[in-house]
Amino acid sequence: TAEDQFIILESLLRPDEIIRPTSPTYHSSIQTWAAQKQLKPRIVLRPTSIDSLSKTITHLYSTKLDFAIYGHGFMSASAKDVLVNMSAFDGFHFDRHSELATIGAGQTWSDVYRKLGDVAPNYGSKK
């Protein structure tokens, strides 16, 4: 049953990786770009490691639960059952030699610009 699938999902994650509709962070974790796109998921999962993300996605694909992946930067995904919020994946690395920036799936562009400004304030400025 769907309830059994939710129990299994919750067993794959730590309690701090599970956001319920009663949580104070629930609404900020499910924002969509348009009100009619909001499906108010029954639960939000916010994995904080590759391991918990992998287990979560693997399990979700084995179920009939309606789920979506939510990347903070584009705020459009929603689902009836489960929303996987990627905001914990907020890593950022800039390699000056290769001029390559590696950004986590949980970043917004404003996060990226701020972090780039911190590590390479003159990068991109006119000389």
PDB file of C-alpha atoms in Angstrom:
ATOM      1  CA  THR A   1       0.000   0.000   0.000  1.00  0.00           C
ATOM      2  CA  ALA A   2       0.994   3.646  -0.261  1.00  0.00           C
ATOM      3  CA  GLU A   3       1.251   3.874   3.514  1.00  0.00           C
ATOM      4  CA  ASP A   4       3.749   1.002   3.530  1.00  0.00           C
ATOM      5  CA  GLN A   5       5.802   2.836   0.878  1.00  0.00           C
ATOM      6  CA  PHE A   6       5.887   5.972   3.061  1.00  0.00           C
ATOM      7  CA  ILE A   7       7.083   3.901   6.045  1.00  0.00           C
ATOM      8  CA  ILE A   8       9.883   2.434   3.931  1.00  0.00           C
ATOM      9  CA  LEU A   9      10.856   5.877   2.607  1.00  0.00           C
ATOM     10  CA  GLU A  10      11.033   7.317   6.094  1.00  0.00           C
ATOM     11  CA  SER A  11      13.242   4.406   7.205  1.00  0.00           C
ATOM     12  CA  LEU A  12      15.796   5.345   4.521  1.00  0.00           C
ATOM     13  CA  LEU A  13      16.320   8.848   5.888  1.00  0.00           C
ATOM     14  CA  ARG A  14      17.233  10.528   9.138  1.00  0.00           C
ATOM     15  CA  PRO A  15      14.409  12.424  10.901  1.00  0.00           C
ATOM     16  CA  ASP A  16      15.996  15.779   9.980  1.00  0.00           C
ATOM     17  CA  GLU A  17      15.728  14.821   6.274  1.00  0.00           C
ATOM     18  CA  ILE A  18      11.927  14.502   6.459  1.00  0.00           C
ATOM     19  CA  ILE A  19       9.655  17.537   6.241  1.00  0.00           C
ATOM     20  CA  ARG A  20       5.982  17.063   7.034  1.00  0.00           C
ATOM     21  CA  PRO A  21       3.111  19.468   6.262  1.00  0.00           C
ATOM     22  CA  THR A  22       3.129  20.486   9.950  1.00  0.00           C
ATOM     23  CA  SER A  23       6.810  21.503   9.816  1.00  0.00           C
ATOM     24  CA  PRO A  24       7.608  25.236   9.843  1.00  0.00           C
ATOM     25  CA  THR A  25       9.830  24.740   6.764  1.00  0.00           C
ATOM     26  CA  TYR A  26       7.232  22.827   4.738  1.00  0.00           C
ATOM     27  CA  HIS A  27       5.852  25.785   2.744  1.00  0.00           C
ATOM     28  CA  SER A  28       9.273  27.208   1.885  1.00  0.00           C
ATOM     29  CA  SER A  29      10.338  23.715   0.753  1.00  0.00           C
ATOM     30  CA  ILE A  30       7.513  23.322  -1.790  1.00  0.00           C
ATOM     31  CA  GLN A  31       7.210  26.756  -3.459  1.00  0.00           C
ATOM     32  CA  THR A  32       6.192  26.629  -7.104  1.00  0.00           C
ATOM     33  CA  TRP A  33       6.360  29.325  -9.753  1.00  0.00           C
ATOM     34  CA  ALA A  34       2.551  29.335 -10.092  1.00  0.00           C
ATOM     35  CA  ALA A  35      -0.149  28.549  -7.528  1.00  0.00           C
ATOM     36  CA  GLN A  36      -1.980  26.172  -9.884  1.00  0.00           C
ATOM     37  CA  LYS A  37       1.191  24.041 -10.116  1.00  0.00           C
ATOM     38  CA  GLN A  38       1.198  23.411  -6.339  1.00  0.00           C
ATOM     39  CA  LEU A  39       0.063  19.856  -5.566  1.00  0.00           C
ATOM     40  CA  LYS A  40       0.823  19.990  -1.797  1.00  0.00           C
ATOM     41  CA  PRO A  41       2.864  16.814  -1.405  1.00  0.00           C
ATOM     42  CA  ARG A  42       2.102  14.533   1.523  1.00  0.00           C
ATOM     43  CA  ILE A  43       5.780  14.583   2.490  1.00  0.00           C
ATOM     44  CA  VAL A  44       8.972  16.396   1.520  1.00  0.00           C
ATOM     45  CA  LEU A  45      12.248  14.513   1.620  1.00  0.00           C
ATOM     46  CA  ARG A  46      15.436  16.565   1.871  1.00  0.00           C
ATOM     47  CA  PRO A  47      18.352  14.120   1.598  1.00  0.00           C
ATOM     48  CA  THR A  48      21.668  15.476   2.851  1.00  0.00           C
ATOM     49  CA  SER A  49      24.001  12.846   1.388  1.00  0.00           C
ATOM     50  CA  ILE A  50      24.472  11.053  -1.913  1.00  0.00           C
ATOM     51  CA  ASP A  51      23.736   7.789  -0.100  1.00  0.00           C
ATOM     52  CA  SER A  52      20.349   8.895   1.251  1.00  0.00           C
ATOM     53  CA  LEU A  53      19.467  10.527  -2.088  1.00  0.00           C
ATOM     54  CA  SER A  54      20.359   7.359  -3.989  1.00  0.00           C
ATOM     55  CA  LYS A  55      18.341   5.109  -1.680  1.00  0.00           C
ATOM     56  CA  THR A  56      15.376   7.485  -1.817  1.00  0.00           C
ATOM     57  CA  ILE A  57      15.284   7.767  -5.613  1.00  0.00           C
ATOM     58  CA  THR A  58      15.840   4.026  -6.089  1.00  0.00           C
ATOM     59  CA  HIS A  59      12.925   3.259  -3.791  1.00  0.00           C
ATOM     60  CA  LEU A  60      10.637   5.890  -5.318  1.00  0.00           C
ATOM     61  CA  TYR A  61      11.116   4.427  -8.801  1.00  0.00           C
ATOM     62  CA  SER A  62      10.004   1.047  -7.472  1.00  0.00           C
ATOM     63  CA  THR A  63       6.675   2.478  -6.254  1.00  0.00           C
ATOM     64  CA  LYS A  64       3.581   3.985  -7.819  1.00  0.00           C
ATOM     65  CA  LEU A  65       3.881   7.115  -5.664  1.00  0.00           C
ATOM     66  CA  ASP A  66       3.636  10.427  -7.480  1.00  0.00           C
ATOM     67  CA  PHE A  67       6.959  12.185  -6.894  1.00  0.00           C
ATOM     68  CA  ALA A  68       9.072  14.991  -8.282  1.00  0.00           C
ATOM     69  CA  ILE A  69      12.582  16.335  -7.837  1.00  0.00           C
ATOM     70  CA  TYR A  70      12.679  19.895  -6.578  1.00  0.00           C
ATOM     71  CA  GLY A  71      15.772  21.946  -7.382  1.00  0.00           C
ATOM     72  CA  HIS A  72      15.624  25.151  -5.401  1.00  0.00           C
ATOM     73  CA  GLY A  73      16.736  27.287  -8.319  1.00  0.00           C
ATOM     74  CA  PHE A  74      13.789  26.613 -10.608  1.00  0.00           C
ATOM     75  CA  MET A  75      10.977  26.121  -8.060  1.00  0.00           C
ATOM     76  CA  SER A  76       8.467  24.510 -10.379  1.00  0.00           C
ATOM     77  CA  ALA A  77       8.244  20.834  -9.495  1.00  0.00           C
ATOM     78  CA  SER A  78       5.471  19.512  -7.316  1.00  0.00           C
ATOM     79  CA  ALA A  79       3.857  16.142  -6.674  1.00  0.00           C
ATOM     80  CA  LYS A  80       0.850  14.713  -4.850  1.00  0.00           C
ATOM     81  CA  ASP A  81       2.799  12.242  -2.720  1.00  0.00           C
ATOM     82  CA  VAL A  82       6.518  12.978  -2.397  1.00  0.00           C
ATOM     83  CA  LEU A  83       8.720  15.937  -3.223  1.00  0.00           C
ATOM     84  CA  VAL A  84      12.477  15.352  -3.111  1.00  0.00           C
ATOM     85  CA  ASN A  85      13.979  18.718  -2.189  1.00  0.00           C
ATOM     86  CA  MET A  86      17.586  19.113  -3.337  1.00  0.00           C
ATOM     87  CA  SER A  87      18.396  22.240  -1.304  1.00  0.00           C
ATOM     88  CA  ALA A  88      20.863  20.407   0.962  1.00  0.00           C
ATOM     89  CA  PHE A  89      23.115  19.902  -2.059  1.00  0.00           C
ATOM     90  CA  ASP A  90      24.450  23.439  -1.934  1.00  0.00           C
ATOM     91  CA  GLY A  91      28.131  22.785  -2.568  1.00  0.00           C
ATOM     92  CA  PHE A  92      30.218  25.246  -4.555  1.00  0.00           C
ATOM     93  CA  HIS A  93      33.783  25.016  -5.858  1.00  0.00           C
ATOM     94  CA  PHE A  94      35.618  27.348  -8.229  1.00  0.00           C
ATOM     95  CA  ASP A  95      38.902  26.241  -9.818  1.00  0.00           C
ATOM     96  CA  ARG A  96      40.829  29.354 -10.851  1.00  0.00           C
ATOM     97  CA  HIS A  97      43.193  27.407 -13.097  1.00  0.00           C
ATOM     98  CA  SER A  98      40.486  25.835 -15.264  1.00  0.00           C
ATOM     99  CA  GLU A  99      37.937  28.615 -14.605  1.00  0.00           C
ATOM    100  CA  LEU A 100      35.423  25.875 -13.867  1.00  0.00           C
ATOM    101  CA  ALA A 101      32.707  26.275 -11.254  1.00  0.00           C
ATOM    102  CA  THR A 102      31.014  23.199  -9.825  1.00  0.00           C
ATOM    103  CA  ILE A 103      27.688  24.009  -8.203  1.00  0.00           C
ATOM    104  CA  GLY A 104      25.274  21.836  -6.259  1.00  0.00           C
ATOM    105  CA  ALA A 105      21.732  21.166  -7.437  1.00  0.00           C
ATOM    106  CA  GLY A 106      20.353  23.100  -4.479  1.00  0.00           C
ATOM    107  CA  GLN A 107      21.884  26.438  -5.512  1.00  0.00           C
ATOM    108  CA  THR A 108      19.998  29.459  -6.764  1.00  0.00           C
ATOM    109  CA  TRP A 109      21.725  31.788  -9.208  1.00  0.00           C
ATOM    110  CA  SER A 110      21.917  34.436  -6.498  1.00  0.00           C
ATOM    111  CA  ASP A 111      23.792  31.886  -4.311  1.00  0.00           C
ATOM    112  CA  VAL A 112      26.198  31.178  -7.173  1.00  0.00           C
ATOM    113  CA  TYR A 113      26.862  34.867  -7.876  1.00  0.00           C
ATOM    114  CA  ARG A 114      27.422  35.599  -4.184  1.00  0.00           C
ATOM    115  CA  LYS A 115      29.798  32.659  -3.718  1.00  0.00           C
ATOM    116  CA  LEU A 116      31.682  33.457  -6.913  1.00  0.00           C
ATOM    117  CA  GLY A 117      32.040  37.035  -5.693  1.00  0.00           C
ATOM    118  CA  ASP A 118      33.490  35.727  -2.410  1.00  0.00           C
ATOM    119  CA  VAL A 119      36.109  33.432  -3.963  1.00  0.00           C
ATOM    120  CA  ALA A 120      36.914  35.391  -7.137  1.00  0.00           C
ATOM    121  CA  PRO A 121      35.726  38.980  -6.721  1.00  0.00           C
ATOM    122  CA  ASN A 122      37.499  40.204  -9.880  1.00  0.00           C
ATOM    123  CA  TYR A 123      36.368  37.331 -12.045  1.00  0.00           C
ATOM    124  CA  GLY A 124      34.256  38.656 -14.859  1.00  0.00           C
ATOM    125  CA  SER A 125      35.007  42.306 -14.166  1.00  0.00           C
ATOM    126  CA  LYS A 126      36.187  44.565 -16.995  1.00  0.00           C
ATOM    127  CA  LYS A 127      39.900  45.263 -17.039  1.00  0.00           C
TER     128      LYS A 127
END
